[in-house]
XYZ file of C-alpha atoms in Angstrom:
553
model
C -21.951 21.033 18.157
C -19.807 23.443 19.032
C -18.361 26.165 16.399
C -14.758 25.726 16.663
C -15.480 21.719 16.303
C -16.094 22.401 12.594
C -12.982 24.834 11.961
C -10.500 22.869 13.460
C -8.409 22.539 10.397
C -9.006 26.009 9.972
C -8.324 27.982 13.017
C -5.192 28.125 14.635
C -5.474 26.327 18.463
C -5.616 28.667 21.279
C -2.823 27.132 23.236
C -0.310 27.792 19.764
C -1.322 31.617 20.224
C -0.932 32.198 23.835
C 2.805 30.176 23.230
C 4.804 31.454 20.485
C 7.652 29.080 20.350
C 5.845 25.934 18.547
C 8.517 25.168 16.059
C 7.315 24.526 12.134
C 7.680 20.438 13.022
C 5.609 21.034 16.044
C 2.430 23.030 14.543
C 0.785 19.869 14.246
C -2.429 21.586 13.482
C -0.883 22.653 10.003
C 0.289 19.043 9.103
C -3.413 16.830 9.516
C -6.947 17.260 9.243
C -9.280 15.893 11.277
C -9.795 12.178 10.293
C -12.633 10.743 13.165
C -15.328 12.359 14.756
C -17.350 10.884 17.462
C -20.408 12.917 18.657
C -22.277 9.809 19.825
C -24.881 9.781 23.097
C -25.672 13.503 22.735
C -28.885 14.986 22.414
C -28.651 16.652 18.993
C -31.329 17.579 16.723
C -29.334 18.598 13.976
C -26.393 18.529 12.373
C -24.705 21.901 10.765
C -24.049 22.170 6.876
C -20.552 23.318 8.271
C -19.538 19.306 7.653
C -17.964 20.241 4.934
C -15.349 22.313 6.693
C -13.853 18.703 7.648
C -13.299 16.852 4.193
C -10.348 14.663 5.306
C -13.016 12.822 7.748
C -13.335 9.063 6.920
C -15.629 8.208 10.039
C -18.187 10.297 11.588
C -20.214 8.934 14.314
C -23.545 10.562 15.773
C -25.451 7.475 16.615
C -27.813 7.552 19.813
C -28.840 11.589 19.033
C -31.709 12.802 18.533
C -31.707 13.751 14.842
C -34.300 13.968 12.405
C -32.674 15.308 9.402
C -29.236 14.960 7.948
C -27.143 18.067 6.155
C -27.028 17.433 2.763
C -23.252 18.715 2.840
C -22.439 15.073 4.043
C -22.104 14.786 0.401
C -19.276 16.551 -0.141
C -17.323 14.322 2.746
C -15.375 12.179 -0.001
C -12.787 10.266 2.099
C -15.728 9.019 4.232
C -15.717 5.310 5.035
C -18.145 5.124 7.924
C -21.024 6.918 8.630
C -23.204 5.820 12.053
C -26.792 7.560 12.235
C -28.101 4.744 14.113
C -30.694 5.058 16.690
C -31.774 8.747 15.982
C -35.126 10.070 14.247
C -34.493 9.965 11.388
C -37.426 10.125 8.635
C -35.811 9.825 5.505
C -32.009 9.922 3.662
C -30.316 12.733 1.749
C -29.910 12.049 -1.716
C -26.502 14.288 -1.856
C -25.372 11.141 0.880
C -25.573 8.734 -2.468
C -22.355 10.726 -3.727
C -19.958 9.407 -1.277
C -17.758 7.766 -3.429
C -15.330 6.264 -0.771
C -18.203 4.566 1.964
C -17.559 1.027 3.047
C -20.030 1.213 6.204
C -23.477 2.578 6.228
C -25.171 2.369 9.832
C -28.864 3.592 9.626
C -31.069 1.019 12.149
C -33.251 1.996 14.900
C -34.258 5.241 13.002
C -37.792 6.019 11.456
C -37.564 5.348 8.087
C -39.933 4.334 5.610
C -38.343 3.999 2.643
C -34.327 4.344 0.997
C -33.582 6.424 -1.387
C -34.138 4.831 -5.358
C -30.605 5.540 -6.132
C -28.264 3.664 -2.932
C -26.717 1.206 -5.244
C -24.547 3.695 -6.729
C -22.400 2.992 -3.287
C -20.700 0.761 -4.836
C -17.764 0.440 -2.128
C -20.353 -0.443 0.508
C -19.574 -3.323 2.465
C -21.604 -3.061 5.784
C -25.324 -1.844 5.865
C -27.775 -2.128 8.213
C -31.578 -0.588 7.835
C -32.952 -2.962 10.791
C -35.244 -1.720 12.893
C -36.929 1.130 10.951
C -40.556 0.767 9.285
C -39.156 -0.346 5.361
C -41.571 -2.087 3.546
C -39.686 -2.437 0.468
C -36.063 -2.857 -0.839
C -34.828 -0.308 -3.581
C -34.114 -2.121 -7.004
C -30.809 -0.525 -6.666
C -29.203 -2.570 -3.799
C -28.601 -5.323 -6.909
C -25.450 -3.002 -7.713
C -24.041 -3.682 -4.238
C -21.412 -6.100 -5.368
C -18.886 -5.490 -2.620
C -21.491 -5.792 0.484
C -20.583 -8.330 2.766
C -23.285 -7.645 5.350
C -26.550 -6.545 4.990
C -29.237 -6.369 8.102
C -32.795 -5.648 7.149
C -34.134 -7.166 10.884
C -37.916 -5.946 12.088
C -38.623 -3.780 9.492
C -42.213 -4.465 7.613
C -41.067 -6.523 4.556
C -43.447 -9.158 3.052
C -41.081 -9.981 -0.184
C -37.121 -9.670 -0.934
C -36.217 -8.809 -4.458
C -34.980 -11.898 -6.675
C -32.026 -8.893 -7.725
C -30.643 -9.233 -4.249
C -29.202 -12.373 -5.816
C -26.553 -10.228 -7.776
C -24.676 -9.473 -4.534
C -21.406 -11.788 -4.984
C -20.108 -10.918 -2.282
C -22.865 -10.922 0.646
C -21.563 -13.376 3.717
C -24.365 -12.420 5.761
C -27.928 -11.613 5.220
C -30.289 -10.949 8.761
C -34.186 -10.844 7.672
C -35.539 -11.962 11.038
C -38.462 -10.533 12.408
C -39.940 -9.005 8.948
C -43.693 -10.452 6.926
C -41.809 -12.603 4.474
C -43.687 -15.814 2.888
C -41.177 -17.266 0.958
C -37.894 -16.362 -0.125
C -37.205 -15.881 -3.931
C -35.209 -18.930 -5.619
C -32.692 -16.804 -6.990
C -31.363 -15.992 -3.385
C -29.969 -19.775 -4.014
C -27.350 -18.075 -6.428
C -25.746 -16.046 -3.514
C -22.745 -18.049 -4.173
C -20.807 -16.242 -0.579
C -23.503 -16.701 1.860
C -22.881 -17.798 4.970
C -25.041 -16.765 7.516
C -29.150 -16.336 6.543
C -30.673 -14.995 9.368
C -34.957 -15.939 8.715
C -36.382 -16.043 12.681
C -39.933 -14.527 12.732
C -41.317 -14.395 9.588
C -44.450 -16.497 7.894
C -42.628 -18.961 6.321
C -44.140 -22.220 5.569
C -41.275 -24.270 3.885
C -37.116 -23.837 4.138
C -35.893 -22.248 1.287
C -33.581 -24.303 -1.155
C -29.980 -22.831 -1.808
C -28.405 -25.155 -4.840
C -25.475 -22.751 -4.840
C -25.124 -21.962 -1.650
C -22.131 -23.806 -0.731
C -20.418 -22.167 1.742
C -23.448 -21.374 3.689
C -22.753 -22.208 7.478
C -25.248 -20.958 9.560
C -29.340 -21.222 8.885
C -31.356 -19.282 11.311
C -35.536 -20.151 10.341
C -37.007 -20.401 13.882
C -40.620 -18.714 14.824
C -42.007 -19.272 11.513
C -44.975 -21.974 10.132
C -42.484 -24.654 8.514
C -44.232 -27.553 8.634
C -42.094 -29.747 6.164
C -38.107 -30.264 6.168
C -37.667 -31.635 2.364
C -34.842 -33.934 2.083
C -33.717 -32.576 -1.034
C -33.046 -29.262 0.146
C -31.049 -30.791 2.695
C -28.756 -32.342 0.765
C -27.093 -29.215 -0.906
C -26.183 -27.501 2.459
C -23.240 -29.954 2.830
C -21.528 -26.858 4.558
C -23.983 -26.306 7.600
C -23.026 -25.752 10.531
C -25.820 -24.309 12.499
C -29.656 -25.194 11.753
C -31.744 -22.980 14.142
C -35.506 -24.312 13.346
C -37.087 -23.938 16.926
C -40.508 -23.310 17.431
C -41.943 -23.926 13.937
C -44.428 -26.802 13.175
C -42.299 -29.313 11.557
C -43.653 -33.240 12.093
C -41.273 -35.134 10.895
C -37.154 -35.508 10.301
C -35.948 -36.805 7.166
C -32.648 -39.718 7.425
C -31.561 -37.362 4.779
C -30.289 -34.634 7.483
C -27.189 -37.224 7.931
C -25.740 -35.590 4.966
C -25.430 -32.324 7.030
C -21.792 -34.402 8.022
C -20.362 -30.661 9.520
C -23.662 -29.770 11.522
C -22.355 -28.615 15.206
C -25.660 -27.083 16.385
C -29.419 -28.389 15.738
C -32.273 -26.232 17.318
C -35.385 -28.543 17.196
C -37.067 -26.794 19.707
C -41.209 -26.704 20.160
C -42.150 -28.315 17.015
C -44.413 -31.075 16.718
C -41.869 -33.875 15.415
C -42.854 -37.201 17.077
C -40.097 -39.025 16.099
C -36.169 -39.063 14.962
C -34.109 -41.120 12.842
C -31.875 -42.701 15.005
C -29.089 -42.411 12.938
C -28.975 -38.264 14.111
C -26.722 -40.235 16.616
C -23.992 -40.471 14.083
C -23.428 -36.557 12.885
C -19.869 -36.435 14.206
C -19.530 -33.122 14.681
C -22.844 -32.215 16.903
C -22.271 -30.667 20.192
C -25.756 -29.231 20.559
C -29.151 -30.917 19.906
C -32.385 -29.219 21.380
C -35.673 -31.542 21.544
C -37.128 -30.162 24.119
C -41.505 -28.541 23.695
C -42.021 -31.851 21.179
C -44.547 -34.726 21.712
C -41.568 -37.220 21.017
C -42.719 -41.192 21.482
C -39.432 -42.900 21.870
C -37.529 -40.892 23.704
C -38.186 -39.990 27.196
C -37.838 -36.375 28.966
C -35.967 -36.995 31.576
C -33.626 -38.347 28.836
C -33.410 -34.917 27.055
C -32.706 -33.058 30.145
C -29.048 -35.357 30.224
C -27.750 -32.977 27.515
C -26.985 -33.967 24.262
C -24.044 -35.996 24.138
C -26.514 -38.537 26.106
C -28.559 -38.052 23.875
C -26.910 -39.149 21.106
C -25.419 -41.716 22.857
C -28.960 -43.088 23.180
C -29.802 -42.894 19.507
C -26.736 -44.759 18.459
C -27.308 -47.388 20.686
C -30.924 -47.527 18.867
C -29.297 -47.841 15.623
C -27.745 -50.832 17.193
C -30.910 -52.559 18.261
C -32.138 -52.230 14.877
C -29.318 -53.677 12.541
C -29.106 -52.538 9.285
C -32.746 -51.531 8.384
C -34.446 -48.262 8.394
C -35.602 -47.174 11.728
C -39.287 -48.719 12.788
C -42.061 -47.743 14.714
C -41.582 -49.657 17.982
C -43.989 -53.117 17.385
C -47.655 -52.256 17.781
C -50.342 -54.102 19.357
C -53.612 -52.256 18.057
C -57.046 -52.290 19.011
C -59.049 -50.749 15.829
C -61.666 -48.184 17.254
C -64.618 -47.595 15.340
C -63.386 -44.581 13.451
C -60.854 -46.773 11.994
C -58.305 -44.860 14.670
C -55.512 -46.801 16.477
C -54.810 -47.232 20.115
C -50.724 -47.772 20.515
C -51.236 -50.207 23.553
C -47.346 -50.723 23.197
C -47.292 -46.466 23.850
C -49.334 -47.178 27.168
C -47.432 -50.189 28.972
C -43.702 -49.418 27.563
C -43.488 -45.436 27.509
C -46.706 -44.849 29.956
C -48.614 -42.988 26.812
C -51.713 -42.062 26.040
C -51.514 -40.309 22.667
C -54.155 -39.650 20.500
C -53.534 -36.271 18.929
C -53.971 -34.690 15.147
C -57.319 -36.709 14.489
C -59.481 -33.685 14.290
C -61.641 -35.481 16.759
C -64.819 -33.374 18.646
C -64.100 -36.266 21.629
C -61.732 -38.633 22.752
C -63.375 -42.007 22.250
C -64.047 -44.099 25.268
C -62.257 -46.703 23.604
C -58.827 -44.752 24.212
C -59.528 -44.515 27.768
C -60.834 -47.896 27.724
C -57.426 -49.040 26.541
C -55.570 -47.866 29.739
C -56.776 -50.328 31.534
C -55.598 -49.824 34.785
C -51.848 -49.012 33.176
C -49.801 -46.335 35.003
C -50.175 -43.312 32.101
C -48.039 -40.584 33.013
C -48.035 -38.464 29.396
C -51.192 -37.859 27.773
C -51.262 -35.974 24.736
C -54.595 -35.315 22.930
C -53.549 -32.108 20.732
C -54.466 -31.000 17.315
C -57.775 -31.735 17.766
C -61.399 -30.034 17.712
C -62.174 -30.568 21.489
C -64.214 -28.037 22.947
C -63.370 -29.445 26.782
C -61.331 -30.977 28.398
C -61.950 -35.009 27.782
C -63.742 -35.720 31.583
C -62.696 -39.148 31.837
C -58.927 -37.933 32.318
C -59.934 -37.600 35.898
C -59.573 -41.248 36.008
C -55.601 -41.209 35.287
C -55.369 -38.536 38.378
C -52.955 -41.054 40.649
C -50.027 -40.741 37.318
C -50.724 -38.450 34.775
C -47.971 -35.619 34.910
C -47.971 -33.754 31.848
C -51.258 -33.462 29.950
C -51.421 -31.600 26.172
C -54.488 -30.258 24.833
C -52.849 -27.790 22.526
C -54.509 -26.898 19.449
C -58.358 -27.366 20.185
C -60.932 -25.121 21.010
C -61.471 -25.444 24.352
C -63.053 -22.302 25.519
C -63.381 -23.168 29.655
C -61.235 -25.576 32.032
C -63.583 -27.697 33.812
C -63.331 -29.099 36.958
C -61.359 -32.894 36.051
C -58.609 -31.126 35.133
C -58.258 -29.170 38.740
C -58.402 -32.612 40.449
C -55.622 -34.282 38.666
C -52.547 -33.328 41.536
C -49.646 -35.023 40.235
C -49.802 -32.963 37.000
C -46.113 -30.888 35.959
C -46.490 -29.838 32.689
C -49.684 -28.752 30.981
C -50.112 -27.383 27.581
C -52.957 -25.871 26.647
C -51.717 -23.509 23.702
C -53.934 -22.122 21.121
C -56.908 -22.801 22.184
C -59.927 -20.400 22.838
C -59.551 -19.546 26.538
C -60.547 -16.232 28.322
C -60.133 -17.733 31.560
C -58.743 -20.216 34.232
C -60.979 -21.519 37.273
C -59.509 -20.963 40.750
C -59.572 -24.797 41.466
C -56.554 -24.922 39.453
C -55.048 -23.868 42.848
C -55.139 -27.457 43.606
C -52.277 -27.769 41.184
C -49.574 -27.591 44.086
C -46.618 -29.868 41.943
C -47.357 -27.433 38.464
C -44.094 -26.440 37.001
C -44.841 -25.650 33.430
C -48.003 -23.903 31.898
C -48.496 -23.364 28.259
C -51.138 -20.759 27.486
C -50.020 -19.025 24.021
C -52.368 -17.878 21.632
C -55.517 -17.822 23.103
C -58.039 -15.054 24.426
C -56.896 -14.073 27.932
C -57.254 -10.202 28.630
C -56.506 -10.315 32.094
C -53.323 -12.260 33.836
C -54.969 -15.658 35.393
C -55.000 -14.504 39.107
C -55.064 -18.356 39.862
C -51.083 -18.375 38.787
C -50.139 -16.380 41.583
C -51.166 -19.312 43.914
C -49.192 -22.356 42.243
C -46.088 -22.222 44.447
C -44.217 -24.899 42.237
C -44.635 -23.109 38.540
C -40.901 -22.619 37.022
C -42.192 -21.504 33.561
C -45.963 -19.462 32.238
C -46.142 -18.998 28.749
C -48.523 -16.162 27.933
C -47.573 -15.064 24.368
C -50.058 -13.745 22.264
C -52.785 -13.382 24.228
C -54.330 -9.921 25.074
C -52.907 -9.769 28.649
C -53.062 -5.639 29.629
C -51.378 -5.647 32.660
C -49.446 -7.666 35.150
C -49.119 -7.678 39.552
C -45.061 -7.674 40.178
C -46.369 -7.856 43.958
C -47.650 -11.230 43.445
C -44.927 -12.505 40.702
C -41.958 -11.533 42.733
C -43.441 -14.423 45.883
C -43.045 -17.065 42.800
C -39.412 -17.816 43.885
C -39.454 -20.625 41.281
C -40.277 -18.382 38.137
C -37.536 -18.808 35.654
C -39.390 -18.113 32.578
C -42.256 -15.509 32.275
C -43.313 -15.081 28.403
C -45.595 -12.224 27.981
C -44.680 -11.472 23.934
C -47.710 -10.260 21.557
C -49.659 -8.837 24.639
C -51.699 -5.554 25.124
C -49.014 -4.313 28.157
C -49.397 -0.622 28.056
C -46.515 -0.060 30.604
C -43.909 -2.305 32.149
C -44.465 -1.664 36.301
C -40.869 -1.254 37.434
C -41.445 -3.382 40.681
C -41.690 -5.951 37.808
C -37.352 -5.200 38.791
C -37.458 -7.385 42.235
C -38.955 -11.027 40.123
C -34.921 -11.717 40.510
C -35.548 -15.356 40.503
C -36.815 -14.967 36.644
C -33.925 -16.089 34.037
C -35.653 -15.104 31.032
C -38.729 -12.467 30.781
C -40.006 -11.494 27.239
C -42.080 -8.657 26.187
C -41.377 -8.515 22.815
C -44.145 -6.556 20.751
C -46.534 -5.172 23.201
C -47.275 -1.438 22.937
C -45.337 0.170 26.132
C -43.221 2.988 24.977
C -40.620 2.078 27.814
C -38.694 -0.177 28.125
C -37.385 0.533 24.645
C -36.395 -2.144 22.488
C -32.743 -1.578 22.940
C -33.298 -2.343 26.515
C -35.203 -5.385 25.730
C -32.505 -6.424 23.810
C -30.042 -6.372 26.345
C -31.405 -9.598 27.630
C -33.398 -10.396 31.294
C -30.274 -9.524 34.000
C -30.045 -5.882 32.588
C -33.661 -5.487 31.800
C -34.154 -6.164 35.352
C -32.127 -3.866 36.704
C -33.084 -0.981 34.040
C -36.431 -1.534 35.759
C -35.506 -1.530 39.588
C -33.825 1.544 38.355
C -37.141 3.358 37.750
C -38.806 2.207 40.893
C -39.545 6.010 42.455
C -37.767 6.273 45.736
């Protein structure tokens, strides 16, 4: 930073001693002090104890440098109200920054730290602070004093537990935890009488959290965690909900109770494993947006979902209708006991075309099941949550209608052959499973649009991908995938949706730039240095264009 930046309130301005006649009213220099200075998107590596030249500064702004130390002179900066370090290298926090007895906003994420100093709760005017993005692995004790925050971001950091004192914050509208190692959230958090927005995507929780006094809490953010169970009675105190965001989890079931949610405007039920919905979901008069889509429901059909949702609920209404007054039923069932006492939904097969017979644990689909068919069009077969180590080969004899096919959660460890022959298939899930690789007869698969591979054991991109002309979405996440061919991924001209998260990508190959047809490509948390995550961030388009921007000339 240059000198003379430091002592402008002490030096007199060149252009007042080359011109003599600046009047007493007109030697402005005399009258303020510098108030706001904004040394962002530089490349500076440190900052000069000379700070304290400027005490009348209430917001200094050096995000996007290239510090790794700050002067502890920012101490002595007393009218200071904002202070922006963000996205620099920084290692650690001065203590002498703890005196500021004036700071309302406290902007420290994308930075390298590992810990916050004991003592930050003695800000007590701080309204706004945001750690996210650093390598925390604890909260200081402290931040209980923090009565006056209103917002406080502790995103993709490395917590596994939040203090029961953060409870003491009275004032805290919104808390963002996403992305951290959290297990549960403590049951004191329910006091947090102000919340509104609780921000949980991408930890390891395996329940919702209950918030008695949360009243005024509006928005719930829990996706891409393990909840398996919605529990009615924590649905009933969040009477002020607006927004439920609970995508891919692995909830089964939805309580009637949700009904109670009478303000809910947005419900994200996204890639869980929920079979079935209380039709009276219909009646929540203020929902605009309901997303079903990535579950194995029975009673409602896809095409249905892809209508939108005010179809949708138009649909579920009219089921409440059917059914008069009683709680909603299971469709009638005509069953055919099998020998492990399992049932065959006939109804399933004839009326909704079918063939389900998932979470049994089962090492083989029983001929029975098959047996059932009969000679019945089945167009959905679903035989997940299993312990299948292949695929089942009498599905080869549904190859004239089968089009979507889930064998998620098994442990298949090879694709055999039936599969490669069945040519009407669309959709095929074959998530966590055990699968290094995919045969090249899968080429066959001309009309494939969607492929599910998450979380199994691929190292190497399944060349046979490249050759399925139809695919619209691959989904590759957590795998061990180490590199990628943009040559062959930019002649898919139907890929929308490429999801490579939780890979071993190294490096990002800019020609990865000319896949325009792609709508959404993720590469969250693989270990390439570039992209950085603020470009990530940005979303596909400008991710896209970052990278066609690197492409050597």
């Amino acid at each position: 930073v240059p000198e003379h930046v430091w002592r402008i309130n002490l030096d007199t301005p060149e252009e007042a001693q080359q011109n003599l006649s600046f009047g007493a009213a007109d030697r402005w220099w005399e009258q303020t002090d510098l108030t706001k200075l904004i040394l962002a998107s530089n490349k500076l590596q440190s900052l000069s104890e000379d700070v304290q030249l400027l005490p009348a500064l209430t917001v200094l702004d050096v995000h996007d440098n290239q510090l790794t130390s700050l002067p502890s002179a920012l101490g002595q900066l007393e009218n200071l109200q904002k202070l922006d370090v963000s996205h620099n290298k920084l290692r650690s926090l001065p203590e002498e920054l703890l005196q500021l007895p004036r700071l309302r906003s406290l902007l420290v994420q994308h930075n390298e730290l590992s810990l916050l100093p004991e003592g930050l709760g003695q800000l007590l005017t701080l309204e706004e602070l945001d750690v996210s993005n650093n390598h925390l692995t604890a909260i200081p004790a402290s931040f209980a004093l923090l009565v006056n925050l209103v917002r406080l971001n502790l995103a993709c950091n490395q917590l596994k537990e939040l203090p029961a004192d953060l409870s003491a914050m009275k004032s805290l509208r919104q808390l963002d935890c996403t992305k951290n190692y959290l297990e549960t959230v403590p049951s004191k958090l329910a006091t947090m009488a102000s919340l509104e927005q609780l921000y949980l995507r991408k930890n390891k929780l395996r329940s919702l959290p209950e918030f008695p006094s949360c009243k005024l809490l509006k928005e719930l953010h829990a996706g891409e965690n393990q909840i398996e169970i919605l529990n009615a009675e924590n649905l009933k105190q969040l009477s002020s909900l607006c927004v439920l965001e609970l995508r891919d989890n692995k909830i089964k079931a939805v309580p009637e109770e949700i009904t109670v949610l009478q303000k809910l405007e947005r419900l994200d039920l996204a890639n869980n494993d929920i079979s079935r919905l209380p039709y009276t979901l219909g009646n929540l008069p203020q929902l605009k947006f309901l997303a079903l889509e990535g579950n194995p429901l029975r009673t409602i059909r896809r095409d249905l979902l892809q209508k939108g949702t005010q179809e949708l609920l138009k649909y579920l209404r009219s089921k409440i209708q059917d059914e008069g007054p009683g709680p909603s039923e299971e469709p009638p069932v005509t069953a055919m006991t099998l020998p492990s006492q399992s049932k065959v939904n006939v109804h399933a097969i004839t009326t909704l075309k079918l063939l389900e017979y998932s979470d049994q644990q089962a090492a083989g689909i029983p001929d029975a099941v098959f047996d059932a068919v009969g000679g019945a069009p089945v167009a959905t077969v679903n035989f997940s949550r299993n312990q299948l180590t292949q695929v089942p080969p009498r599905l080869v004899e549904l190859k004239d209608s089968v089009c979507d096919v889930s064998l998620g959660f098994n442990r298949i460890s090879c694709i055999s052959l039936e599969l490669c022959v069945l040519h009407r298939l669309t959709h095929l899930d074959l998530r966590n499973n055990v699968l290094t690789a995919l045969p090249e007869e899968m080429e066959a698969l001309k009309r494939l649009q969607t492929i599910n591979l998450s979380f199994n054991r691929f190292k190497v991109f399944p060349s046979v991908l490249y050759h399925l002309p139809a695919l619209e979405t691959i989904l590759l996440s957590n795998n061990q995938v180490g590199s990628i061919d943009p040559v062959q991924l930019k002649g898919m001209d139907r890929l929308g949706t490429l999801d490579l998260q939780n890979n071993d990508l190294l490096q990002v190959p800019p020609e990865l730039g000319h896949c325009e047809s792609l709508r959404s490509l993720l590469l969250e948390g693989n270990p390439f240095r570039t992209p950085r995550a603020a470009v990530l961030a940005k979303g596909t388009a400008a991710l896209l264009e970052y990278l066609r921007s690197r492409i050597p000339t």
